[in-house]
Amino acid sequence: MRMRERRKNQTAREKFRQTQELSVKDLIMPVFVKEGISGKKEIRSMPGIYQFSLKEAVKEATRIYKTGIPSIILFGIPLARHKDAIGSGAYDQAGILPQAIRAIKKVVPKLNLIADVCMCEYTSHGHCGIVKGGDVDNISTIKILAQIALLYAQAGADMVAPSAMMDGQVKAIKDGLVRNNYSKVKIMAYSVKYSSGFYGPFRDAAESSPQFGDRRTYQMDYHNSDEAILESKLDIKEGADIIMVKPALGYQDIIYKTKKELKFPVACYSVSGEYAMIKAASLKGYLDEKKIVLEALTGFKRAGADFIITYYAAEAVKKWMKNKK
Ligand code: PBG
């Protein structure tokens, strides 16, 4: 066996390639929409990523659609004075996210629009649900998550993505959608979401840091991997169309295992901290950004991800990817 024969030139390397080359169709781009601003505001810990006003978000969605990226995942950030203990801004028809969904759908109806369903951006305490006795209460929270998802479906979302890590949230949402004749709206479940330090910059972006404690009573403990299968199986049973693993870098064993054992559509979310690390090192000239980004994203695909949510989606497609179709 002469292994180097397979690597001797580009033709040989392409011939022996196992994972298909990264495609624009694999990618999902996150977009932050902020209430009450004009223009756009760069996120301190994520250079190149912005909070957009409603108007700018529509323009951004249009630009993303033109690159060939098929999907965006939308996060809404209300004004601080619209936050309260029960996150009522999250299920307000006139809230920032329903408005953004309607506006984007009107201009780029073919862009697959995924709405993140959570309460942390809308609660004054920053937790992902209703707090009772110092912890997030499951039953009252999933009822509200179901209302939020229905509202986003009614506004025109193609898919909802519950990220609160409450037990039974997928079933509650699915039942609500079916009962109201929105069963065509798909669910991408954050099934395997670890409690992670890699979400740090996102909390700057979404203004959603918990004001006390942390999320370890609902997000997963990163010492566990069998639990990824259990969480995914529960969500599939409850009606998820796609399961998601998050974070991605450092969790490729989890992506691999989930795909291998369940043979179900798997997304991975390359989170804010992953973006921030690569971006910061690239800006300092410590890393070759193009090489690192393509290597990391291809790695997720090789691990088994069918969809990759990444803050690098738009930049990678515009600057570095060859096969844009
Ligand atoms: C909201 C949510 C978070 C992320 C996506 N949805 C933050 C969290 O759980 O604290 C993180 C995304 C990222 O870091 O890029 N529940």
XYZ file of C-alpha atoms in Angstrom, residues 27-323:
297
model
C -25.097 26.262 5.635
C -27.459 28.204 7.881
C -26.664 31.809 8.818
C -27.758 33.309 12.169
C -29.237 36.829 12.088
C -29.867 39.076 15.120
C -32.694 41.611 14.895
C -32.788 44.320 17.512
C -35.774 46.422 18.446
C -35.473 50.183 18.496
C -32.171 50.768 16.705
C -31.468 52.212 13.307
C -28.876 50.718 11.026
C -26.673 48.022 12.484
C -24.473 47.606 15.501
C -21.394 45.395 15.548
C -21.175 42.898 18.400
C -18.158 43.647 20.559
C -16.994 40.056 20.939
C -17.936 38.984 17.379
C -16.272 41.348 14.880
C -18.124 41.203 11.554
C -21.409 40.112 13.136
C -24.145 42.641 13.809
C -27.418 43.344 15.508
C -29.639 44.669 12.723
C -32.592 47.025 12.838
C -35.766 45.625 11.330
C -35.111 47.396 8.046
C -31.469 46.336 7.890
C -32.386 42.746 8.771
C -34.546 42.558 5.667
C -31.626 43.826 3.572
C -29.242 41.382 5.236
C -31.639 38.479 4.621
C -31.828 39.487 0.970
C -28.033 39.607 0.692
C -27.747 36.183 2.314
C -30.374 34.734 0.002
C -28.443 36.047 -3.001
C -25.302 34.176 -1.933
C -27.238 30.920 -2.291
C -27.365 30.144 1.433
C -30.797 28.524 1.732
C -31.631 29.277 5.388
C -31.263 31.790 8.160
C -31.974 31.392 11.861
C -33.442 34.519 13.408
C -32.984 35.813 16.953
C -34.969 38.758 18.305
C -33.662 41.200 20.887
C -36.264 43.422 22.530
C -35.596 46.768 24.206
C -34.465 46.333 27.822
C -37.661 48.000 29.006
C -39.731 45.363 27.196
C -38.179 42.554 29.243
C -40.042 41.190 32.249
C -39.970 38.203 34.583
C -42.325 36.179 32.374
C -40.774 37.113 29.029
C -44.070 38.437 27.686
C -42.265 40.235 24.850
C -41.575 36.829 23.319
C -45.224 36.135 22.600
C -46.316 39.566 21.532
C -47.689 39.843 17.966
C -46.071 43.260 17.731
C -42.763 41.981 19.120
C -39.539 42.286 17.187
C -39.352 38.714 15.927
C -42.886 38.342 14.472
C -42.374 41.717 12.788
C -39.048 40.631 11.352
C -40.437 37.309 10.147
C -43.311 39.021 8.334
C -41.023 41.649 6.806
C -38.397 39.164 5.601
C -40.973 36.707 4.235
C -42.528 39.493 2.216
C -39.272 40.411 0.497
C -37.516 37.013 0.238
C -40.294 34.420 0.479
C -38.057 31.619 -0.753
C -35.462 32.009 1.969
C -36.021 29.224 4.511
C -36.738 31.106 7.687
C -35.996 29.431 11.000
C -37.103 31.189 14.183
C -35.252 30.468 17.416
C -37.792 29.776 20.159
C -36.576 30.705 23.616
C -37.304 33.172 26.382
C -33.836 34.219 27.547
C -33.725 37.319 25.339
C -37.088 38.435 26.734
C -36.827 37.721 30.458
C -35.445 40.319 32.878
C -33.529 37.563 34.692
C -32.085 36.129 31.453
C -33.153 32.525 32.051
C -34.774 30.468 29.312
C -38.173 30.222 31.016
C -40.384 31.060 33.953
C -38.450 31.070 37.229
C -40.098 29.574 40.294
C -38.258 28.972 43.566
C -34.921 29.915 42.039
C -35.098 27.501 39.096
C -36.792 27.388 35.720
C -40.217 25.751 35.953
C -40.751 23.185 33.240
C -44.537 22.968 32.874
C -45.308 26.680 32.756
C -42.358 27.282 30.434
C -43.271 24.716 27.791
C -46.796 26.129 27.561
C -45.329 29.513 26.754
C -42.771 28.072 24.339
C -45.686 26.488 22.465
C -47.403 29.896 22.228
C -44.214 31.545 21.007
C -43.673 28.893 18.333
C -47.263 29.232 17.136
C -46.897 32.989 16.926
C -43.753 32.651 14.810
C -45.501 30.091 12.602
C -48.420 32.469 12.128
C -45.978 35.243 11.235
C -44.629 33.015 8.446
C -41.659 31.073 9.829
C -40.917 27.883 7.879
C -39.299 26.230 10.843
C -39.090 26.792 14.590
C -36.041 25.930 16.663
C -36.724 25.475 20.368
C -33.517 26.125 22.319
C -34.657 26.311 25.932
C -33.828 22.667 26.800
C -37.092 22.109 28.663
C -38.420 18.572 28.901
C -41.326 18.000 26.547
C -40.856 21.286 24.706
C -40.941 19.666 21.278
C -44.198 17.852 22.011
C -45.819 20.980 23.437
C -44.807 22.949 20.341
C -45.797 20.220 17.898
C -49.232 19.811 19.505
C -49.803 23.554 19.349
C -48.810 23.718 15.686
C -50.936 20.732 14.687
C -53.988 21.924 16.635
C -53.845 25.250 14.829
C -53.242 23.826 11.355
C -49.588 24.711 11.133
C -48.344 21.156 10.915
C -46.332 22.051 7.811
C -44.053 24.180 9.965
C -41.000 22.092 10.764
C -39.177 21.740 14.062
C -35.407 21.847 14.320
C -34.856 20.857 17.939
C -31.837 21.939 19.930
C -31.884 18.377 21.257
C -28.282 18.075 22.326
C -27.406 21.425 23.802
C -24.604 21.481 26.329
C -24.119 24.058 29.027
C -21.080 25.718 27.512
C -18.649 28.546 27.992
C -18.589 28.830 24.204
C -21.912 30.734 24.280
C -20.262 33.751 25.923
C -20.208 36.110 22.928
C -23.794 35.160 21.969
C -24.958 36.623 25.240
C -23.394 39.935 24.215
C -25.158 39.619 20.880
C -28.546 38.601 22.256
C -28.298 40.479 25.556
C -29.401 37.304 27.314
C -26.946 36.566 30.139
C -28.577 34.983 33.177
C -28.672 37.555 35.971
C -28.232 34.873 38.637
C -26.937 31.314 38.543
C -26.344 29.574 35.221
C -28.096 27.202 32.828
C -26.799 23.924 34.244
C -30.188 22.786 35.543
C -31.483 22.567 31.976
C -28.585 22.450 29.508
C -26.518 19.261 29.330
C -23.397 18.408 31.300
C -20.469 18.127 28.887
C -19.135 15.000 30.564
C -22.040 13.068 29.040
C -22.418 11.555 25.606
C -24.919 8.670 25.912
C -27.399 11.288 27.019
C -27.117 12.876 23.571
C -28.799 9.811 22.121
C -31.507 9.798 24.768
C -32.269 13.505 24.329
C -32.397 13.062 20.548
C -34.643 10.007 20.718
C -37.071 11.839 22.980
C -37.210 14.799 20.593
C -37.683 12.571 17.550
C -40.550 10.845 19.325
C -42.036 14.193 20.260
C -42.044 15.317 16.627
C -38.695 16.902 15.752
C -37.818 17.008 12.031
C -34.150 17.793 12.579
C -32.071 17.309 15.710
C -29.223 19.607 16.582
C -25.930 19.226 18.387
C -24.448 22.340 19.981
C -21.646 23.469 20.283
C -19.886 21.872 17.310
C -16.124 22.334 17.750
C -15.038 20.037 20.554
C -18.276 18.065 20.159
C -17.642 16.240 16.914
C -17.754 12.915 18.758
C -21.325 13.809 19.660
C -22.240 14.750 16.086
C -20.727 11.509 14.848
C -22.423 9.340 17.430
C -25.821 10.960 16.987
C -25.738 10.584 13.212
C -24.382 7.055 13.342
C -26.831 5.729 15.919
C -29.988 7.525 14.846
C -29.621 8.016 11.081
C -31.799 11.092 11.340
C -31.198 14.587 9.920
C -28.592 16.243 12.156
C -27.648 19.890 12.353
C -24.745 21.262 14.314
C -24.399 24.774 15.653
C -20.915 26.210 15.511
C -21.496 28.740 18.254
C -20.451 32.286 18.997
C -17.321 31.344 20.954
C -16.054 29.225 18.080
C -16.507 32.158 15.728
C -14.906 34.566 18.203
C -11.798 32.401 18.660
C -11.123 32.002 14.972
C -11.959 35.612 14.163
C -9.797 37.043 16.934
C -6.795 34.876 16.070
C -7.214 35.715 12.386
C -7.380 39.441 13.044
C -4.168 39.122 15.029
C -2.535 37.280 12.152
C -2.064 34.100 14.191
C -4.156 31.910 11.884
C -4.987 31.668 8.196
C -8.711 32.357 8.468
C -9.758 30.802 5.171
C -7.909 27.557 5.844
C -9.180 27.245 9.386
C -12.811 27.985 8.550
C -13.003 25.554 5.644
C -11.234 22.892 7.688
C -13.538 23.327 10.673
C -16.743 23.391 8.604
C -15.686 20.373 6.548
C -14.879 18.616 9.808
C -18.468 19.032 10.954
C -19.687 17.549 7.712
C -17.256 14.657 7.970
C -18.513 14.007 11.504
C -22.003 13.601 10.065
C -23.722 16.979 10.160
C -26.283 17.494 7.392
C -26.669 21.186 8.230
C -24.172 23.593 9.733
C -25.241 26.735 11.542
C -22.283 29.099 11.472
C -21.624 32.829 11.818
C -19.065 32.313 9.068
C -21.680 31.154 6.545
C -22.022 34.394 4.586
C -18.325 35.300 4.701
C -17.200 31.797 3.725
C -19.511 31.675 0.737
C -18.652 35.159 -0.445
C -14.891 34.879 -0.042
C -13.693 31.315 0.092
C -16.001 28.602 -1.183
C -15.637 27.301 -4.694
C -18.800 25.322 -5.297
